[in-house]
């Protein structure tokens, strides 16, 4: 059965040797890019286009045409390729259409070699765009899927290539259009068959084209690349090919080469079943780095799957409305059995489309849930929740981890599936725990005093996690509690002796702590600018600093407010971080003066709240704060070990 995809929807591919057939209302340029797990394309040698139509496992048309056939062999793609993106662009020819809105909607079909359609996608809704990423084939847990993308670019081919991380995209786009203008229209043949032993049947090489960048004959790979389908010895990538995804591989303790590939996925549970999930199924130099990348991959998959479901439901509702409108526009069908039958058919089609979309979503959710069940027990302490047994075996680390978990994220369609929310370390911005009443159901059921108490308890838990993931003596915590109202929540930090000093109270205490940290920021900044980092005063604490502020702005005068804003803006770059518990309504007297402060901080809540917006797909993610299990003493255990390590005791 053919899967009729809508934008954002995906479908599992049952085979790896495919054709991608394209039909458009006018001649279009067809190409494809080979990206890593983040979609980044590392160099022009991983782009198939009319001027360079052949890559290992991929061949595209040499010219603009109204119909194309692209040949793909996923098993023969270069090592490290996780994503194949099919691109369409309008040729720059005189008198031709300049935007896709002026031509019929392109149609793309993924088929087997025998011609049977696996998935189709009609690229509707395009207007001023002159280039579009039509669909992508991507690898997840060793299995390949196809996703309908339909992302258009009004900036044309150059903007589309630049969005995938291609250097000198405008120059490459110009050379592609020149190659289109020179060549002749044709389509490529499917990949050659394999022998029973699995090797390619080698056909006689065609002569190289006279123009087009000196491409090798068909059947032969470009210089330096293995033959299509042949295993290649793994070669280290040069520094210029380092992926530019969410991980910065320029870390001083890491090599300047591409990370090793993920471990092989577990075999499928049975025929037609997806591969079994494996913890660490992502690239990275260490297991922690692989888990970090895997968690972000799960986040992206859940976002895309949910977006596809919502888009499909909206499409089904819109289609039903259009059919009902056509029915009601004819006076003859408004009454009698014909009108009732048309309405029933429209609703039945809507229910069918919605049901199919829900089935696809449920399949994706089941796979992600299985992956989460494997990943969660394997997480190290910085990535783990307080209920993970890894905390009971906690030992003070010798180095700073990549990231820290500060909560969980989920969506309404899959409330039981939680994705860890990780922030990179050192913190790049401060954190604001909103103790005010929000529009969430959980906040509506909680009174104001309890919200403030929960917010301060959450701040203590975050401070404890930061203390626990840093090496002994490399992280200090200061507290400003102007009215002393948070003594109960702060008790675990005070009793364990992990604070840099007693919680500051009153106007004098607020002024003293702010002056101390402001001085530190000033001195470190001056030392860095002067290149004299080794000449800092001996009384300056070199450790990272965290300032917990309770009940802001109570106890703060104008000078203190300005100092706090200064710490929020300048502190993170020199190791001074802010963790603020505040209700924005309490600070309304300051007016817009504090708007930059609120914007500079990452806002989280002490109860579940769907305030974290995802501009990529438009979701509002629900944030769930981390809590310790009822009756557990894990917090005291961790803080005692942190304190013992600071005193020079066992870690």
Coordinates of N, CA and C in Angstrom, one line a residue, residues 114-205:
X114 N 11.2 -2.2 -9.2 CA 10.2 -2.8 -10.1 C 9.1 -1.7 -10.4
X115 N 9.2 -0.6 -9.8 CA 8.2 0.5 -10.1 C 7.1 0.7 -9.1
X116 N 7.0 -0.2 -8.1 CA 5.9 -0.1 -7.1 C 6.2 1.0 -6.2
X117 N 5.2 1.9 -6.1 CA 5.3 3.1 -5.2 C 5.3 2.7 -3.7
X118 N 6.3 3.3 -3.0 CA 6.4 3.1 -1.6 C 5.8 4.2 -0.8
X119 N 6.1 5.5 -1.3 CA 5.6 6.7 -0.7 C 5.5 7.8 -1.7
X120 N 4.5 8.6 -1.6 CA 4.4 9.8 -2.5 C 4.2 11.0 -1.7
X121 N 4.5 12.2 -2.3 CA 4.3 13.5 -1.7 C 4.1 14.5 -2.7
X122 N 3.0 15.3 -2.6 CA 2.7 16.4 -3.5 C 3.1 17.7 -2.7
X123 N 4.0 18.5 -3.4 CA 4.5 19.7 -2.7 C 3.6 20.8 -2.9
X124 N 2.5 20.9 -2.1 CA 1.6 22.0 -2.2 C 2.0 23.2 -1.3
X125 N 1.4 24.3 -1.6 CA 1.6 25.5 -0.7 C 2.8 26.3 -1.0
X126 N 3.5 26.0 -2.1 CA 4.6 26.8 -2.5 C 4.2 28.1 -3.2
X127 N 4.9 29.2 -3.0 CA 4.5 30.4 -3.7 C 5.7 31.1 -4.3
X128 N 6.4 31.9 -3.5 CA 7.6 32.7 -4.0 C 8.9 31.9 -4.0
X129 N 8.9 30.7 -3.6 CA 10.1 29.9 -3.5 C 10.5 29.5 -4.9
X130 N 11.8 29.5 -5.2 CA 12.4 29.0 -6.4 C 13.2 27.8 -6.2
X131 N 13.4 27.3 -5.0 CA 14.0 26.1 -4.7 C 13.3 25.4 -3.5
X132 N 13.4 24.1 -3.4 CA 12.7 23.4 -2.3 C 13.4 22.1 -2.0
X133 N 13.5 21.8 -0.7 CA 13.9 20.5 -0.2 C 12.7 19.6 -0.2
X134 N 12.6 18.7 -1.2 CA 11.3 18.0 -1.4 C 11.1 16.9 -0.3
X135 N 12.1 16.0 -0.1 CA 12.0 15.0 0.9 C 13.4 14.5 1.3
X136 N 13.4 13.7 2.3 CA 14.7 13.2 2.8 C 14.6 11.8 3.2
X137 N 15.6 11.0 2.9 CA 15.8 9.7 3.3 C 16.8 9.7 4.5
X138 N 16.4 9.2 5.6 CA 17.3 9.3 6.8 C 17.3 8.0 7.5
X139 N 18.5 7.8 8.2 CA 18.7 6.5 8.9 C 18.5 6.7 10.4
X140 N 17.7 5.8 11.0 CA 17.5 5.8 12.4 C 17.5 4.4 13.0
X141 N 18.4 4.1 13.9 CA 18.6 2.8 14.5 C 18.8 1.8 13.4
X142 N 19.6 2.1 12.4 CA 20.0 1.2 11.4 C 18.9 1.0 10.3
X143 N 17.7 1.6 10.5 CA 16.7 1.5 9.5 C 16.5 2.8 8.8
X144 N 16.2 2.7 7.5 CA 16.0 3.9 6.7 C 14.5 4.3 6.6
X145 N 14.2 5.6 6.6 CA 12.9 6.1 6.5 C 12.9 7.2 5.5
X146 N 11.7 7.6 5.0 CA 11.5 8.7 4.1 C 10.6 9.7 4.8
X147 N 11.0 11.0 4.7 CA 10.2 12.0 5.3 C 9.8 13.1 4.3
X148 N 8.6 13.5 4.3 CA 8.1 14.6 3.4 C 8.6 15.9 4.0
X149 N 9.4 16.7 3.3 CA 9.9 17.9 3.9 C 9.1 19.1 3.4
X150 N 9.3 19.4 2.1 CA 8.5 20.5 1.4 C 9.0 21.9 1.9
X151 N 10.2 22.0 2.3 CA 10.8 23.3 2.8 C 11.2 24.2 1.6
X152 N 10.5 25.3 1.3 CA 10.9 26.1 0.2 C 11.8 27.2 0.6
X153 N 12.5 27.8 -0.4 CA 13.5 28.9 -0.2 C 13.3 29.9 -1.3
X154 N 12.8 31.1 -0.8 CA 12.7 32.2 -1.7 C 14.0 32.7 -2.3
X155 N 15.1 32.4 -1.5 CA 16.5 32.8 -1.9 C 17.0 31.9 -3.0
X156 N 16.3 30.9 -3.4 CA 16.8 30.0 -4.4 C 17.7 28.9 -4.0
X157 N 18.4 28.3 -4.9 CA 19.3 27.2 -4.7 C 20.4 27.6 -3.7
X158 N 20.9 28.8 -3.8 CA 22.0 29.2 -2.9 C 21.6 29.2 -1.5
X159 N 20.4 29.7 -1.2 CA 19.9 29.8 0.2 C 19.7 28.4 0.7
X160 N 19.2 27.5 -0.2 CA 18.9 26.1 0.3 C 20.2 25.4 0.6
X161 N 21.2 25.5 -0.2 CA 22.5 24.9 0.1 C 23.2 25.5 1.3
X162 N 23.1 26.8 1.5 CA 23.7 27.4 2.6 C 23.0 26.9 3.9
X163 N 21.7 26.7 3.8 CA 21.0 26.2 5.0 C 21.4 24.8 5.4
X164 N 22.0 24.1 4.5 CA 22.6 22.7 4.9 C 24.1 22.8 5.2
X165 N 24.6 24.0 5.4 CA 26.0 24.1 5.9 C 27.0 24.1 4.8
X166 N 26.6 24.3 3.5 CA 27.6 24.2 2.4 C 28.3 25.6 2.3
X167 N 29.6 25.5 2.3 CA 30.4 26.7 2.1 C 30.3 27.2 0.7
X168 N 30.4 28.5 0.5 CA 30.4 29.1 -0.8 C 29.2 28.6 -1.6
X169 N 28.0 28.7 -1.0 CA 26.8 28.1 -1.6 C 26.4 28.9 -2.8
X170 N 26.6 30.2 -2.8 CA 26.2 31.0 -4.0 C 27.0 30.6 -5.2
X171 N 28.3 30.4 -5.0 CA 29.2 30.0 -6.1 C 28.8 28.7 -6.7
X172 N 28.5 27.7 -5.8 CA 28.1 26.4 -6.2 C 26.8 26.4 -7.0
X173 N 25.8 27.2 -6.4 CA 24.5 27.3 -7.1 C 24.7 27.9 -8.5
X174 N 25.6 28.9 -8.7 CA 25.8 29.4 -10.0 C 26.4 28.4 -11.0
X175 N 27.4 27.5 -10.5 CA 28.0 26.5 -11.3 C 26.9 25.4 -11.7
X176 N 26.0 25.1 -10.8 CA 25.0 24.2 -11.1 C 24.1 24.7 -12.2
X177 N 23.7 26.0 -12.1 CA 22.8 26.6 -13.2 C 23.6 26.6 -14.5
X178 N 24.9 26.9 -14.5 CA 25.7 26.9 -15.7 C 25.7 25.5 -16.3
X179 N 25.9 24.5 -15.5 CA 25.9 23.1 -16.0 C 24.5 22.7 -16.6
X180 N 23.4 23.2 -16.0 CA 22.1 23.0 -16.6 C 22.0 23.6 -17.9
X181 N 22.5 24.8 -18.1 CA 22.3 25.5 -19.3 C 23.1 24.9 -20.4
X182 N 24.2 24.1 -20.1 CA 25.0 23.5 -21.1 C 24.5 22.1 -21.5
X183 N 23.9 21.4 -20.6 CA 23.7 20.0 -20.8 C 22.4 19.7 -21.6
X184 N 22.2 18.4 -21.8 CA 21.0 17.9 -22.5 C 20.1 17.1 -21.5
X185 N 18.8 17.2 -21.6 CA 17.9 16.6 -20.7 C 18.0 15.1 -20.8
X186 N 18.0 14.4 -19.7 CA 18.0 12.9 -19.7 C 17.7 12.5 -18.3
X187 N 17.3 11.2 -18.1 CA 17.0 10.7 -16.8 C 18.0 9.5 -16.6
X188 N 18.3 9.2 -15.4 CA 19.3 8.1 -15.2 C 18.6 6.8 -15.0
X189 N 19.3 5.7 -15.2 CA 18.8 4.4 -15.1 C 18.9 3.9 -13.7
X190 N 18.1 2.9 -13.2 CA 18.3 2.4 -11.9 C 19.6 1.8 -11.6
X191 N 20.0 1.6 -10.4 CA 21.3 1.1 -10.1 C 21.5 -0.3 -10.7
X192 N 22.7 -0.7 -11.1 CA 22.9 -2.0 -11.8 C 22.6 -3.1 -10.8
X193 N 22.1 -4.3 -11.3 CA 21.8 -5.4 -10.4 C 23.1 -5.9 -9.7
X194 N 22.8 -6.7 -8.6 CA 23.9 -7.3 -7.9 C 24.0 -8.8 -8.3
X195 N 25.1 -9.3 -8.2 CA 25.3 -10.8 -8.3 C 24.8 -11.5 -7.1
X196 N 24.6 -12.8 -7.1 CA 24.2 -13.5 -5.9 C 25.2 -13.3 -4.8
X197 N 26.5 -13.0 -5.1 CA 27.5 -12.8 -4.0 C 27.4 -11.4 -3.4
X198 N 26.5 -10.5 -4.0 CA 26.3 -9.2 -3.5 C 27.1 -8.1 -4.1
X199 N 28.0 -8.5 -5.1 CA 28.8 -7.4 -5.8 C 28.0 -6.9 -7.0
X200 N 28.4 -5.7 -7.4 CA 27.8 -5.0 -8.5 C 28.2 -5.8 -9.8
X201 N 27.2 -5.8 -10.7 CA 27.5 -6.2 -12.1 C 28.1 -5.0 -12.8
X202 N 29.3 -5.1 -13.2 CA 30.0 -4.0 -13.8 C 29.7 -3.9 -15.3
X203 N 29.1 -2.8 -15.7 CA 28.8 -2.5 -17.1 C 30.0 -1.8 -17.7
X204 N 30.1 -1.8 -19.0 CA 31.2 -1.1 -19.7 C 31.0 0.4 -19.4
X205 N 32.1 1.1 -19.1 CA 32.1 2.5 -18.8 C 31.7 3.3 -20.0

